[in-house]
PDB file of C-alpha atoms in Angstrom:
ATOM      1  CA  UNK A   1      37.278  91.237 100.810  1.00  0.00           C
ATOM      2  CA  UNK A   2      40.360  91.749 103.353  1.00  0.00           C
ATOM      3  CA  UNK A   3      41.322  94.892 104.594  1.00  0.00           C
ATOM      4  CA  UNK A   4      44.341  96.107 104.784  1.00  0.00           C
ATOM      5  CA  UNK A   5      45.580  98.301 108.269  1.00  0.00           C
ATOM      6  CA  UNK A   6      47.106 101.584 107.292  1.00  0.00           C
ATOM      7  CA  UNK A   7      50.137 100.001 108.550  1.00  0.00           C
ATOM      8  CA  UNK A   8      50.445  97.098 105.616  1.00  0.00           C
ATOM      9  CA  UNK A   9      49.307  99.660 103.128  1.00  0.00           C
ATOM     10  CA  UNK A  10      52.487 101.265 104.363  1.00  0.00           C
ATOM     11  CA  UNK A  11      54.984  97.935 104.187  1.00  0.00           C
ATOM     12  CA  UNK A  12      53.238  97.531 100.602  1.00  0.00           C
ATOM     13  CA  UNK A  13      54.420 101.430  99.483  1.00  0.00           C
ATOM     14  CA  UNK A  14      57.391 100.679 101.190  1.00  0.00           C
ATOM     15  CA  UNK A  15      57.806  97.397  98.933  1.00  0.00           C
ATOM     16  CA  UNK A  16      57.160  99.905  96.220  1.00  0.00           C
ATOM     17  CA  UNK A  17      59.977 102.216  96.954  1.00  0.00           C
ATOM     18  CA  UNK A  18      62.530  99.822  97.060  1.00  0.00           C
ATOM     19  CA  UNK A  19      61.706  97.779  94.055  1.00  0.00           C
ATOM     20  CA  UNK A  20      61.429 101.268  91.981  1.00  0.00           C
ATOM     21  CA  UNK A  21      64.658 102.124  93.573  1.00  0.00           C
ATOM     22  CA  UNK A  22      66.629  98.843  92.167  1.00  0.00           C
ATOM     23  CA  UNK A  23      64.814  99.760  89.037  1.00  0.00           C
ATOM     24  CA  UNK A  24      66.262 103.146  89.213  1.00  0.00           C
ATOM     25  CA  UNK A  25      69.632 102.250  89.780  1.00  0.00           C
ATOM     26  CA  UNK A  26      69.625  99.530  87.334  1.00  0.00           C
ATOM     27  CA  UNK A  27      68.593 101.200  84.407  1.00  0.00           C
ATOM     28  CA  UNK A  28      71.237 103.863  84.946  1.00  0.00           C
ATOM     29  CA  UNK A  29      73.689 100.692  85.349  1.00  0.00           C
ATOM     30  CA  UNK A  30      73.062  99.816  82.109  1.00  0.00           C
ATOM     31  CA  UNK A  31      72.824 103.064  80.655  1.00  0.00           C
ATOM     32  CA  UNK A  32      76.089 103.861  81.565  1.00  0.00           C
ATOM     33  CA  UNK A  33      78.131 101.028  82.124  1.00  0.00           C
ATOM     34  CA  UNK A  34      76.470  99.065  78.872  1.00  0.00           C
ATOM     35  CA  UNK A  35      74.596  95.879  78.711  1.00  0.00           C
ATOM     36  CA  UNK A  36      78.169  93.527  78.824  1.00  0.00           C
ATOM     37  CA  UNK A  37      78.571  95.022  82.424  1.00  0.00           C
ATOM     38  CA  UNK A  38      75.316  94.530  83.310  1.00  0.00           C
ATOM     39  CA  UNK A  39      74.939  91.024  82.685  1.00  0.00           C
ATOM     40  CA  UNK A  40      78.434  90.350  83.931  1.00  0.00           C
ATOM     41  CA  UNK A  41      79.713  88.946  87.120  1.00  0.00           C
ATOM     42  CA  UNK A  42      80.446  92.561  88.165  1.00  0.00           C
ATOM     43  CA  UNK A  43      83.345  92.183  89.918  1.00  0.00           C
ATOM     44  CA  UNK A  44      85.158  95.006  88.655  1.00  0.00           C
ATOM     45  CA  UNK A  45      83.633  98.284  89.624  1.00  0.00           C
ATOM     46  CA  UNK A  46      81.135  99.611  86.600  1.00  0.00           C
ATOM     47  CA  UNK A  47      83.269 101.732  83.946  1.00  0.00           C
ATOM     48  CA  UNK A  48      81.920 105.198  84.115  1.00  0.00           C
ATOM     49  CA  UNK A  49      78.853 104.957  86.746  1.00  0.00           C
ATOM     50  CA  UNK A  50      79.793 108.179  88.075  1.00  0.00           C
ATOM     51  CA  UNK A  51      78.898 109.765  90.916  1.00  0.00           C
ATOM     52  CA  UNK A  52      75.350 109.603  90.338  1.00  0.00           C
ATOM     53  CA  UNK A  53      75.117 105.822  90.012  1.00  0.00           C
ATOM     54  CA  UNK A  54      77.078 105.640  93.157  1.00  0.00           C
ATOM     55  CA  UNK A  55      74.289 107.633  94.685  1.00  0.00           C
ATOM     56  CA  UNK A  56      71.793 105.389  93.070  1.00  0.00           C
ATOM     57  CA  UNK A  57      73.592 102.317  94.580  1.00  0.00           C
ATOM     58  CA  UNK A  58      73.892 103.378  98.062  1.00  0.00           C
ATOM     59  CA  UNK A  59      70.462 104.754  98.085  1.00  0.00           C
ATOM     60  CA  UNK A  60      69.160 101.220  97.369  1.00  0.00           C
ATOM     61  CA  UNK A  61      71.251  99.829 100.215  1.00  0.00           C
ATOM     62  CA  UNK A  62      70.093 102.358 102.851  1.00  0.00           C
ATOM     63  CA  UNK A  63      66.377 101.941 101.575  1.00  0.00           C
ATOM     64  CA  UNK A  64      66.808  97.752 102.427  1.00  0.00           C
ATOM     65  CA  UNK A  65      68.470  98.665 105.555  1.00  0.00           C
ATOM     66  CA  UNK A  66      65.447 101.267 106.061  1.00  0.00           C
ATOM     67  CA  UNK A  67      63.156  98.548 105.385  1.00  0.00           C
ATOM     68  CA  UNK A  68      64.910  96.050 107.709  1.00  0.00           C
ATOM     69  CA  UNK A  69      63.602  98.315 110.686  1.00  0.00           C
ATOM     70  CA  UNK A  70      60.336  99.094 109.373  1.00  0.00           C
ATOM     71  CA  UNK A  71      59.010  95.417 109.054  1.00  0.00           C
ATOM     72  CA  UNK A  72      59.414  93.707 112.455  1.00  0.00           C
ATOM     73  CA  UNK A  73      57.393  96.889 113.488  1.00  0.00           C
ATOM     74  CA  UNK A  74      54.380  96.320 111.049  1.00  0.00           C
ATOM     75  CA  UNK A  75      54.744  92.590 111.959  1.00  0.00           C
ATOM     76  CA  UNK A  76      54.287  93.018 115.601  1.00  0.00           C
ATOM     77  CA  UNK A  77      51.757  95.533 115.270  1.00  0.00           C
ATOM     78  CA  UNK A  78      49.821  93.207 113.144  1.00  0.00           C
ATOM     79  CA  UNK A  79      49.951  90.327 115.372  1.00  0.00           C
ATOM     80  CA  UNK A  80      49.565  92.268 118.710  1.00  0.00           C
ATOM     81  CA  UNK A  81      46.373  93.758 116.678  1.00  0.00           C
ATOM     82  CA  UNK A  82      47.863  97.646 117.350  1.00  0.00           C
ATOM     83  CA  UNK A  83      47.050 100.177 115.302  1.00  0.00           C
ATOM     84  CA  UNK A  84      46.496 103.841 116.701  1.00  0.00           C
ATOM     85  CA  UNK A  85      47.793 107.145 116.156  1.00  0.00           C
ATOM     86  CA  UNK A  86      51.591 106.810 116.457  1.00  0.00           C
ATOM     87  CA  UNK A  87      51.748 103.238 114.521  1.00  0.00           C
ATOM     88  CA  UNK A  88      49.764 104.953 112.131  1.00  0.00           C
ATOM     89  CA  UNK A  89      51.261 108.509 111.563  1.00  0.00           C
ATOM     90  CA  UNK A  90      54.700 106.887 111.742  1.00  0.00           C
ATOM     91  CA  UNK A  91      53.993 104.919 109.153  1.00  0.00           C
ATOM     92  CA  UNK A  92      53.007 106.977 106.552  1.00  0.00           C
ATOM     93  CA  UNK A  93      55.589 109.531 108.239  1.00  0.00           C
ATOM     94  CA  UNK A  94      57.898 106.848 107.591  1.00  0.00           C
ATOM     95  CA  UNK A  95      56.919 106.233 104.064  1.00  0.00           C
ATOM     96  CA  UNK A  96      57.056 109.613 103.100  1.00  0.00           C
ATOM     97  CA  UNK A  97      59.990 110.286 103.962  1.00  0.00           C
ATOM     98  CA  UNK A  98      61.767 107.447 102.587  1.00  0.00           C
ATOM     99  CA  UNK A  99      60.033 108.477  98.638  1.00  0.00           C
ATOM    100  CA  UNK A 100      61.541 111.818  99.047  1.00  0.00           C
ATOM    101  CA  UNK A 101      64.579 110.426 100.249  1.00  0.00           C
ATOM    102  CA  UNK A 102      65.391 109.035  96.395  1.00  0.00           C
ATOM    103  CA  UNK A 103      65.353 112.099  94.604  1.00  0.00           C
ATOM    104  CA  UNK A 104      67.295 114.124  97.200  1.00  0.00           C
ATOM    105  CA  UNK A 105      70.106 111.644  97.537  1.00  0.00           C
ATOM    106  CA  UNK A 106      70.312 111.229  93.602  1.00  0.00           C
ATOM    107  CA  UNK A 107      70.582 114.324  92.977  1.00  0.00           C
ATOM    108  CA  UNK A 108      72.895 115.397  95.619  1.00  0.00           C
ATOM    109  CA  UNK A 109      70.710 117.208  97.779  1.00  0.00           C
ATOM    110  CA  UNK A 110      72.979 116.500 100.947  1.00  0.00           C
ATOM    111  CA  UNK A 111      70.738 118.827 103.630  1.00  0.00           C
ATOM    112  CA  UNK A 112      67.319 117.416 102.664  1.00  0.00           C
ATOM    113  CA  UNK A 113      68.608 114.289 102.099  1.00  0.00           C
ATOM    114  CA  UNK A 114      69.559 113.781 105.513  1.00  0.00           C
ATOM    115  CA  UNK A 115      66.470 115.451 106.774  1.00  0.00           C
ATOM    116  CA  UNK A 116      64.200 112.972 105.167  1.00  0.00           C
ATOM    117  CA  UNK A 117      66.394 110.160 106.635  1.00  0.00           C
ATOM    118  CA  UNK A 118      66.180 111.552 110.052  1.00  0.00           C
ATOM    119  CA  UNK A 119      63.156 112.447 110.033  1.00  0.00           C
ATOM    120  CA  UNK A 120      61.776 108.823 108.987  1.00  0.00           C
ATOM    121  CA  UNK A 121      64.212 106.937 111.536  1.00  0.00           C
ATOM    122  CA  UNK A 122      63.020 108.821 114.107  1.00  0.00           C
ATOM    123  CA  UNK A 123      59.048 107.946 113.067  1.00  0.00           C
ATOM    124  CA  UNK A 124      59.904 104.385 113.644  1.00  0.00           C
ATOM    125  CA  UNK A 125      60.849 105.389 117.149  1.00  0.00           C
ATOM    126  CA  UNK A 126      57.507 106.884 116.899  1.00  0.00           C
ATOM    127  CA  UNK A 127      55.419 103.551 115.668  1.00  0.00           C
ATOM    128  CA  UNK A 128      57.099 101.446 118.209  1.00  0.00           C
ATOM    129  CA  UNK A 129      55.669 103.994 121.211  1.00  0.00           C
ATOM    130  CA  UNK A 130      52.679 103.197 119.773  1.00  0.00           C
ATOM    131  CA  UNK A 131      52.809  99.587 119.786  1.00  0.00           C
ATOM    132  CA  UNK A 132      54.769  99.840 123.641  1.00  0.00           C
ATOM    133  CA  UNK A 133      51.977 102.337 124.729  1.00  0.00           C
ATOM    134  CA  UNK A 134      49.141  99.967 123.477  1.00  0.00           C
ATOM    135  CA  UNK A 135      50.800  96.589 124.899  1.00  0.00           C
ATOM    136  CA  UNK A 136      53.231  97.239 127.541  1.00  0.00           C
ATOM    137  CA  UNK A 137      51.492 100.219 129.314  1.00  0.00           C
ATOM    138  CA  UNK A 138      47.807  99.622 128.512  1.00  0.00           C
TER     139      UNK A 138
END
């Protein structure tokens, strides 16, 4: 059996969020703007996704953008064969914050939201000290 680092268990939750987060925003799609819209070419806006489901939709584009910075980290720290405390604890730092950081921007929860953004951008800052402090500086 392979084992998995803390760190891939991480890019695997992250996976997670952001396929649960299209889910999310789809299903409201379609409860709102109706199956016709949903299987349309979209390109008129979505009749009566609301605020929420403009939440929804820019969530899952800052969660893909999130996830953009996260996996050249996990990468590198795979292949350099890093994994200590800081790749470690911002990782799951990371990934934490990044599941909290659905519900608080659905539902409009502007100071937490951007708490739980902040603090996981700044845990990526975090993992790659730990992969500079295990290479570069070793």
């Amino acid at each position: 059996m392979i084992e998995m680092s803390q760190e891939l268990w991480a890019l695997f939750a992250m996976f997670g969020i952001v396929a649960l987060s299209i889910l999310i925003q789809g299903m409201h799609l379609g409860a709102t703007a109706g199956n016709p819209y949903v299987v349309s070419d979209r390109s008129e806006p979505p009749p009566g996704d609301g605020p929420v489901g403009g939440r929804l939709s820019r969530n899952v584009r800052n969660q893909v953008e999130g996830m953009i910075l996260f996996i050249p980290l996990v990468l590198v720290s795979e292949l350099a064969n890093v994994s200590n405390g800081w790749t470690q604890w911002g990782a799951l730092v990371f990934i934490c914050a990044r599941a909290i950081y659905v519900p608080f921007y659905a539902f409009a929860v502007a100071p937490l939201r951007t708490m739980a953004w902040t603090v996981g951008y700044f845990s990526l800052f975090a993992y790659a000290w730990g992969i500079l402090s295990a290479t570069y500086f070793a």
